[in-house]
Tab-separated table of C-alpha atoms and ligand atoms in Angstrom:
chain	number	residue	atom	x	y	z
A	287	MET	CA	13.241	-3.166	18.675
A	288	HIS	CA	10.292	-3.695	16.354
A	289	ILE	CA	9.971	-0.973	13.685
A	290	VAL	CA	6.663	-0.837	11.857
A	291	PHE	CA	6.357	1.048	8.581
A	292	LEU	CA	2.998	2.229	7.284
A	293	THR	CA	3.454	2.951	3.599
A	294	GLY	CA	1.330	4.369	0.803
A	295	ALA	CA	1.571	5.341	-2.847
A	296	GLY	CA	4.267	7.995	-2.225
A	297	MET	CA	6.639	5.171	-1.254
A	298	SER	CA	6.688	4.004	-4.888
A	299	ALA	CA	6.546	7.454	-6.542
A	300	GLU	CA	10.317	7.546	-7.095
A	301	SER	CA	9.959	4.155	-8.805
A	302	GLY	CA	7.746	5.822	-11.408
A	303	LEU	CA	4.354	4.610	-10.129
A	304	SER	CA	1.699	7.327	-9.821
A	305	THR	CA	0.157	8.256	-6.509
A	306	PHE	CA	-3.617	8.697	-6.286
A	307	ARG	CA	-4.324	12.153	-4.877
A	308	ASP	CA	-1.313	14.271	-5.904
A	309	SER	CA	-1.695	16.609	-8.845
A	310	GLY	CA	-1.452	14.379	-11.914
A	311	GLY	CA	-2.287	11.380	-9.705
A	312	LEU	CA	-4.449	8.453	-10.772
A	313	TRP	CA	-7.671	9.847	-9.348
A	314	GLU	CA	-7.432	12.850	-11.692
A	315	GLY	CA	-7.712	10.531	-14.691
A	316	TYR	CA	-10.070	7.933	-13.226
A	317	ASP	CA	-13.102	7.966	-10.973
A	318	PRO	CA	-12.305	5.709	-7.972
A	319	GLN	CA	-15.982	4.814	-7.673
A	320	LYS	CA	-15.856	3.427	-11.228
A	321	VAL	CA	-12.529	1.569	-11.201
A	322	ALA	CA	-11.800	0.828	-7.542
A	323	SER	CA	-15.121	-0.040	-5.969
A	324	ILE	CA	-17.226	-3.177	-5.830
A	325	GLU	CA	-20.095	-1.230	-7.437
A	326	GLY	CA	-17.725	-0.278	-10.283
A	327	TRP	CA	-16.948	-3.966	-10.815
A	328	TYR	CA	-20.639	-4.867	-11.022
A	329	SER	CA	-21.394	-2.072	-13.480
A	330	ASP	CA	-18.363	-2.126	-15.816
A	331	ARG	CA	-15.963	-5.067	-15.553
A	332	ALA	CA	-14.118	-4.110	-18.736
A	333	MET	CA	-13.191	-0.716	-17.333
A	334	VAL	CA	-12.023	-2.200	-14.022
A	335	GLN	CA	-9.934	-4.942	-15.697
A	336	GLU	CA	-8.365	-2.401	-18.038
A	337	PHE	CA	-7.421	-0.120	-15.125
A	338	TYR	CA	-5.664	-2.920	-13.206
A	339	ASN	CA	-4.128	-4.472	-16.358
A	340	LYS	CA	-2.504	-1.077	-16.956
A	341	ARG	CA	-1.272	-0.920	-13.346
A	342	ARG	CA	0.272	-4.402	-13.790
A	343	SER	CA	2.011	-3.515	-17.034
A	344	GLU	CA	3.474	-0.396	-15.351
A	345	LEU	CA	4.588	-2.503	-12.393
A	346	ALA	CA	6.429	-4.849	-14.788
A	347	LYS	CA	8.742	-1.933	-15.636
A	348	ALA	CA	9.177	-0.581	-12.086
A	349	GLU	CA	12.070	-1.231	-9.739
A	350	PRO	CA	12.310	-0.590	-5.992
A	351	ASN	CA	13.818	2.789	-5.109
A	352	GLN	CA	16.377	3.651	-2.444
A	353	GLY	CA	13.572	4.143	0.097
A	354	HIS	CA	12.316	0.567	-0.338
A	355	LYS	CA	15.911	-0.696	-0.130
A	356	LEU	CA	16.725	1.225	3.056
A	357	ILE	CA	13.609	-0.200	4.735
A	358	ALA	CA	14.587	-3.730	3.698
A	359	GLY	CA	18.161	-3.165	4.931
A	360	LEU	CA	16.925	-2.419	8.450
A	361	GLU	CA	16.014	-6.110	8.802
A	362	ALA	CA	19.728	-6.777	9.446
A	363	TYR	CA	19.431	-4.901	12.740
A	364	PHE	CA	15.778	-4.834	13.814
A	365	LYS	CA	12.519	-6.677	13.575
A	366	VAL	CA	10.762	-4.842	10.744
A	367	THR	CA	7.164	-5.102	9.588
A	368	VAL	CA	5.816	-3.194	6.601
A	369	ILE	CA	2.074	-2.562	6.561
A	370	THR	CA	1.383	-1.136	3.141
A	371	GLN	CA	-1.651	0.220	1.333
A	372	ASN	CA	0.277	-0.363	-1.888
A	373	VAL	CA	-0.691	-3.151	-4.223
A	374	ASP	CA	2.704	-3.250	-5.951
A	375	ASN	CA	5.420	-5.738	-4.949
A	376	LEU	CA	8.335	-3.294	-4.659
A	377	HIS	CA	8.874	-3.800	-0.913
A	378	GLU	CA	9.315	-7.541	-1.531
A	379	LYS	CA	11.509	-6.917	-4.585
A	380	ALA	CA	13.736	-4.718	-2.401
A	381	GLY	CA	14.116	-7.605	0.065
A	382	SER	CA	11.541	-6.908	2.783
A	383	THR	CA	10.353	-10.253	4.119
A	384	ASN	CA	7.510	-9.183	6.358
A	385	VAL	CA	4.978	-7.236	4.289
A	386	ILE	CA	1.244	-6.950	4.909
A	387	HIS	CA	-0.775	-5.693	1.948
A	388	LEU	CA	-3.876	-4.096	3.417
A	389	HIS	CA	-5.380	-3.316	0.012
A	390	GLY	CA	-4.419	-6.507	-1.822
A	391	GLU	CA	-1.799	-7.330	-4.447
A	392	LEU	CA	-1.608	-6.564	-8.160
A	393	THR	CA	0.293	-9.782	-8.893
A	394	LYS	CA	-2.596	-11.926	-7.659
A	395	ALA	CA	-6.066	-12.662	-8.998
A	396	CYS	CA	-9.013	-14.317	-7.290
A	397	ASN	CA	-12.524	-15.609	-7.775
A	398	GLU	CA	-15.427	-13.315	-6.918
A	399	ALA	CA	-15.836	-14.849	-3.451
A	400	LYS	CA	-12.119	-14.173	-2.848
A	401	THR	CA	-11.655	-17.730	-1.611
A	402	GLU	CA	-9.248	-18.856	-4.395
A	403	VAL	CA	-6.173	-16.727	-4.923
A	404	LEU	CA	-3.659	-17.279	-7.688
A	405	GLU	CA	-0.363	-15.707	-8.724
A	406	ILE	CA	-0.566	-13.991	-12.101
A	407	GLY	CA	2.600	-11.899	-12.018
A	408	THR	CA	2.213	-8.813	-14.186
A	409	ARG	CA	0.109	-10.406	-16.940
A	410	PRO	CA	-3.326	-9.012	-17.828
A	411	ILE	CA	-6.573	-10.647	-16.706
A	412	PHE	CA	-8.659	-11.157	-19.833
A	413	LEU	CA	-12.248	-9.995	-19.901
A	414	GLY	CA	-14.462	-12.978	-19.109
A	415	GLU	CA	-11.549	-15.116	-17.836
A	416	LYS	CA	-12.955	-17.566	-15.283
A	417	ALA	CA	-11.779	-18.763	-11.898
A	418	ALA	CA	-12.012	-22.483	-11.023
A	419	ASP	CA	-15.473	-21.981	-9.466
A	420	GLY	CA	-16.835	-20.471	-12.688
A	421	SER	CA	-17.004	-16.904	-11.439
A	422	ASP	CA	-15.115	-14.117	-13.191
A	423	LEU	CA	-11.445	-13.897	-12.304
A	424	ARG	CA	-10.867	-10.484	-10.739
A	425	PRO	CA	-7.938	-8.482	-9.394
A	426	PHE	CA	-7.014	-9.437	-5.812
A	427	ILE	CA	-7.573	-5.895	-4.598
A	428	VAL	CA	-9.567	-4.526	-1.675
A	429	TRP	CA	-11.977	-2.114	-3.345
A	430	PHE	CA	-13.992	0.645	-1.761
A	431	GLY	CA	-17.062	-1.032	-0.321
A	432	GLU	CA	-15.180	-4.230	0.612
A	433	ALA	CA	-13.897	-5.510	3.948
A	434	VAL	CA	-10.193	-5.109	4.798
A	435	PRO	CA	-9.424	-8.631	6.074
A	436	LEU	CA	-5.907	-7.861	7.320
A	437	ILE	CA	-6.830	-4.827	9.408
A	438	GLU	CA	-7.064	-6.751	12.688
A	439	LYS	CA	-3.633	-8.248	12.185
A	440	ALA	CA	-2.326	-4.751	11.390
A	441	VAL	CA	-3.845	-3.351	14.597
A	442	GLU	CA	-2.145	-6.104	16.597
A	443	ILE	CA	1.228	-5.328	14.983
A	444	ILE	CA	0.941	-1.557	15.468
A	445	SER	CA	0.037	-2.045	19.118
A	446	GLU	CA	3.327	-3.933	19.618
A	447	ALA	CA	5.561	-1.511	17.663
A	448	ASP	CA	8.506	0.223	19.350
A	449	MET	CA	8.802	2.738	16.510
A	450	ILE	CA	6.341	3.678	13.768
A	451	VAL	CA	7.300	5.275	10.460
A	452	ILE	CA	4.623	6.475	8.045
A	453	VAL	CA	5.850	6.964	4.464
A	454	GLY	CA	4.011	8.456	1.488
A	455	THR	CA	0.363	8.224	2.415
A	456	SER	CA	-2.120	11.085	2.518
A	457	MET	CA	-3.789	9.358	5.508
A	458	GLN	CA	-7.206	9.867	3.954
A	459	VAL	CA	-8.370	6.294	3.524
A	460	TYR	CA	-9.774	4.390	6.505
A	461	PRO	CA	-9.372	2.034	8.211
A	462	ALA	CA	-5.644	2.248	7.257
A	463	ALA	CA	-5.357	5.894	8.348
A	464	GLY	CA	-6.726	5.027	11.798
A	465	LEU	CA	-4.027	2.446	12.565
A	466	ILE	CA	-1.687	4.868	14.386
A	467	HIS	CA	-4.307	5.365	17.102
A	468	TYR	CA	-3.517	1.834	18.291
A	469	ARG	CA	0.138	2.631	19.031
A	470	LYS	CA	1.605	2.215	22.515
A	471	LYS	CA	1.814	5.574	24.294
A	472	ASP	CA	5.069	7.483	23.691
A	473	VAL	CA	6.279	5.263	20.856
A	474	PRO	CA	8.457	7.407	18.523
A	475	THR	CA	6.354	8.043	15.428
A	476	PHE	CA	7.644	9.636	12.217
A	477	LEU	CA	6.086	10.748	8.954
A	478	ILE	CA	8.141	10.963	5.750
A	479	ASP	CA	6.337	12.938	3.049
A	480	PRO	CA	7.383	15.903	0.874
A	481	ASN	CA	3.933	17.490	1.265
A	482	ASP	CA	1.791	18.494	4.229
A	483	VAL	CA	-0.242	15.671	5.746
A	484	VAL	CA	-2.598	16.100	8.687
A	485	VAL	CA	-1.283	13.963	11.543
A	486	PRO	CA	-1.494	14.079	15.351
A	487	ASP	CA	0.987	16.357	17.219
A	488	TYR	CA	3.103	13.467	18.465
A	489	VAL	CA	4.195	12.604	14.916
A	490	GLN	CA	7.682	13.928	13.991
A	491	VAL	CA	7.593	15.085	10.387
A	492	ILE	CA	10.483	14.562	7.950
A	493	LYS	CA	9.388	16.650	4.985
A	494	GLU	CA	11.226	14.767	2.249
A	495	LYS	CA	10.623	12.221	-0.465
A	496	ALA	CA	10.828	8.567	0.587
A	497	SER	CA	14.519	7.985	-0.303
A	498	ALA	CA	15.934	11.173	1.242
A	499	GLY	CA	13.583	10.857	4.217
A	500	MET	CA	14.674	7.279	4.892
A	501	SER	CA	18.357	8.339	4.929
A	502	ILE	CA	17.527	11.037	7.499
A	503	LEU	CA	15.546	8.558	9.586
A	504	ILE	CA	18.408	6.038	9.574
A	505	ASN	CA	20.830	8.727	10.771
A	506	LYS	CA	18.423	9.530	13.606
A	507	ILE	CA	18.192	5.838	14.577
A	508	ARG	CA	22.009	5.616	14.610
B	740	OAD	P1	-2.310	9.179	-1.930
B	740	OAD	O1	-2.133	9.432	-3.388
B	740	OAD	O2	-3.587	9.564	-1.293
B	740	OAD	O3	-1.156	9.910	-1.123
B	740	OAD	C1	0.187	9.833	-1.562
B	740	OAD	C2	1.064	10.549	-0.567
B	740	OAD	O4	2.407	10.384	-0.987
B	740	OAD	C3	0.812	12.056	-0.453
B	740	OAD	O5	0.777	12.458	0.905
B	740	OAD	C4	2.020	12.665	-1.183
B	740	OAD	O6	2.402	13.931	-0.647
B	740	OAD	C5	3.072	11.623	-0.902
B	740	OAD	N1	4.198	11.589	-1.847
B	740	OAD	C6	4.250	11.973	-3.142
B	740	OAD	N2	5.478	11.744	-3.658
B	740	OAD	C7	6.223	11.190	-2.674
B	740	OAD	C8	7.569	10.707	-2.571
B	740	OAD	N3	8.405	10.742	-3.619
B	740	OAD	N4	7.992	10.206	-1.391
B	740	OAD	C9	7.155	10.159	-0.313
B	740	OAD	N5	5.875	10.587	-0.343
B	740	OAD	C10	5.416	11.099	-1.511
B	740	OAD	O7	-1.973	7.618	-1.709
B	740	OAD	P2	-2.354	6.678	-0.477
B	740	OAD	O8	-2.388	7.439	0.799
B	740	OAD	O9	-1.477	5.493	-0.578
B	740	OAD	O10	-6.809	2.449	-2.300
B	740	OAD	O11	-3.817	6.261	-0.855
B	740	OAD	C11	-4.512	5.352	-0.043
B	740	OAD	C12	-5.456	4.510	-0.834
B	740	OAD	O12	-6.290	5.354	-1.635
B	740	OAD	C13	-4.792	3.609	-1.858
B	740	OAD	O13	-4.315	2.395	-1.270
B	740	OAD	C14	-5.860	3.375	-2.853
B	740	OAD	C15	-6.415	4.775	-2.961
B	740	OAD	O14	-7.732	4.903	-3.322
B	740	OAD	C16	-7.625	1.756	-3.117
B	740	OAD	O15	-7.610	1.881	-4.319
B	740	OAD	C17	-8.539	0.832	-2.404
């Protein structure tokens, strides 16, 4: 059985990382068009670098939670793929070996053409720091207004899944939110989220935080 997880910011909430759209979430303090869009980068690089430098320094202190660990543990029994909108590395730190980051990775930087990618861990990118091709080094993040290069691979994976589990995403950002439409008919599909999320009728909702919800899901699988 191939279980595919679709995860979002709520997955890492119990690890102390803020979500975007909850009350007190990141988009209350920042304008996504200014810090998470390609236009934002062209108009104020200092603000964009500062936003992602802060995200990296928070990530340095974060550890995977029980939800991440339970997902990783399923690899002992099933083929598991995690398709995440998260840019943190907590799935990998928990032991997941098959993770697709749709929206990029905080621990990587790239040139402006996104053709050279380098590991930077959780260190800051300095304003004006250059990539090998002379362009500004930037966060390796998929911003609003940019293509999502891994979406086709994600569609292929979802269309082969035998079970789909959505965890901690408000399902408001496309194309990620549209992925479930590519599922095989009648594939068991679950949503783990403590709040209401608009999903199709066939989705079975487990209204819990990621850790508690994953324990319930594992009992169901057993
Ligand atoms: P959102 O902030 O939109 O949604 C977070 C979801 O997590 C909500 O449905 C919450 O109810 C839920 N949640 C909160 N705490 C939780 C917990 N402890 N356990 C489980 N779920 C919990 O985040 P995303 O859907 O991930 O993109 O946002 C998608 C994209 O929008 C992000 O990747 C980011 C953002 O703009 C870019 O920046 C390009």
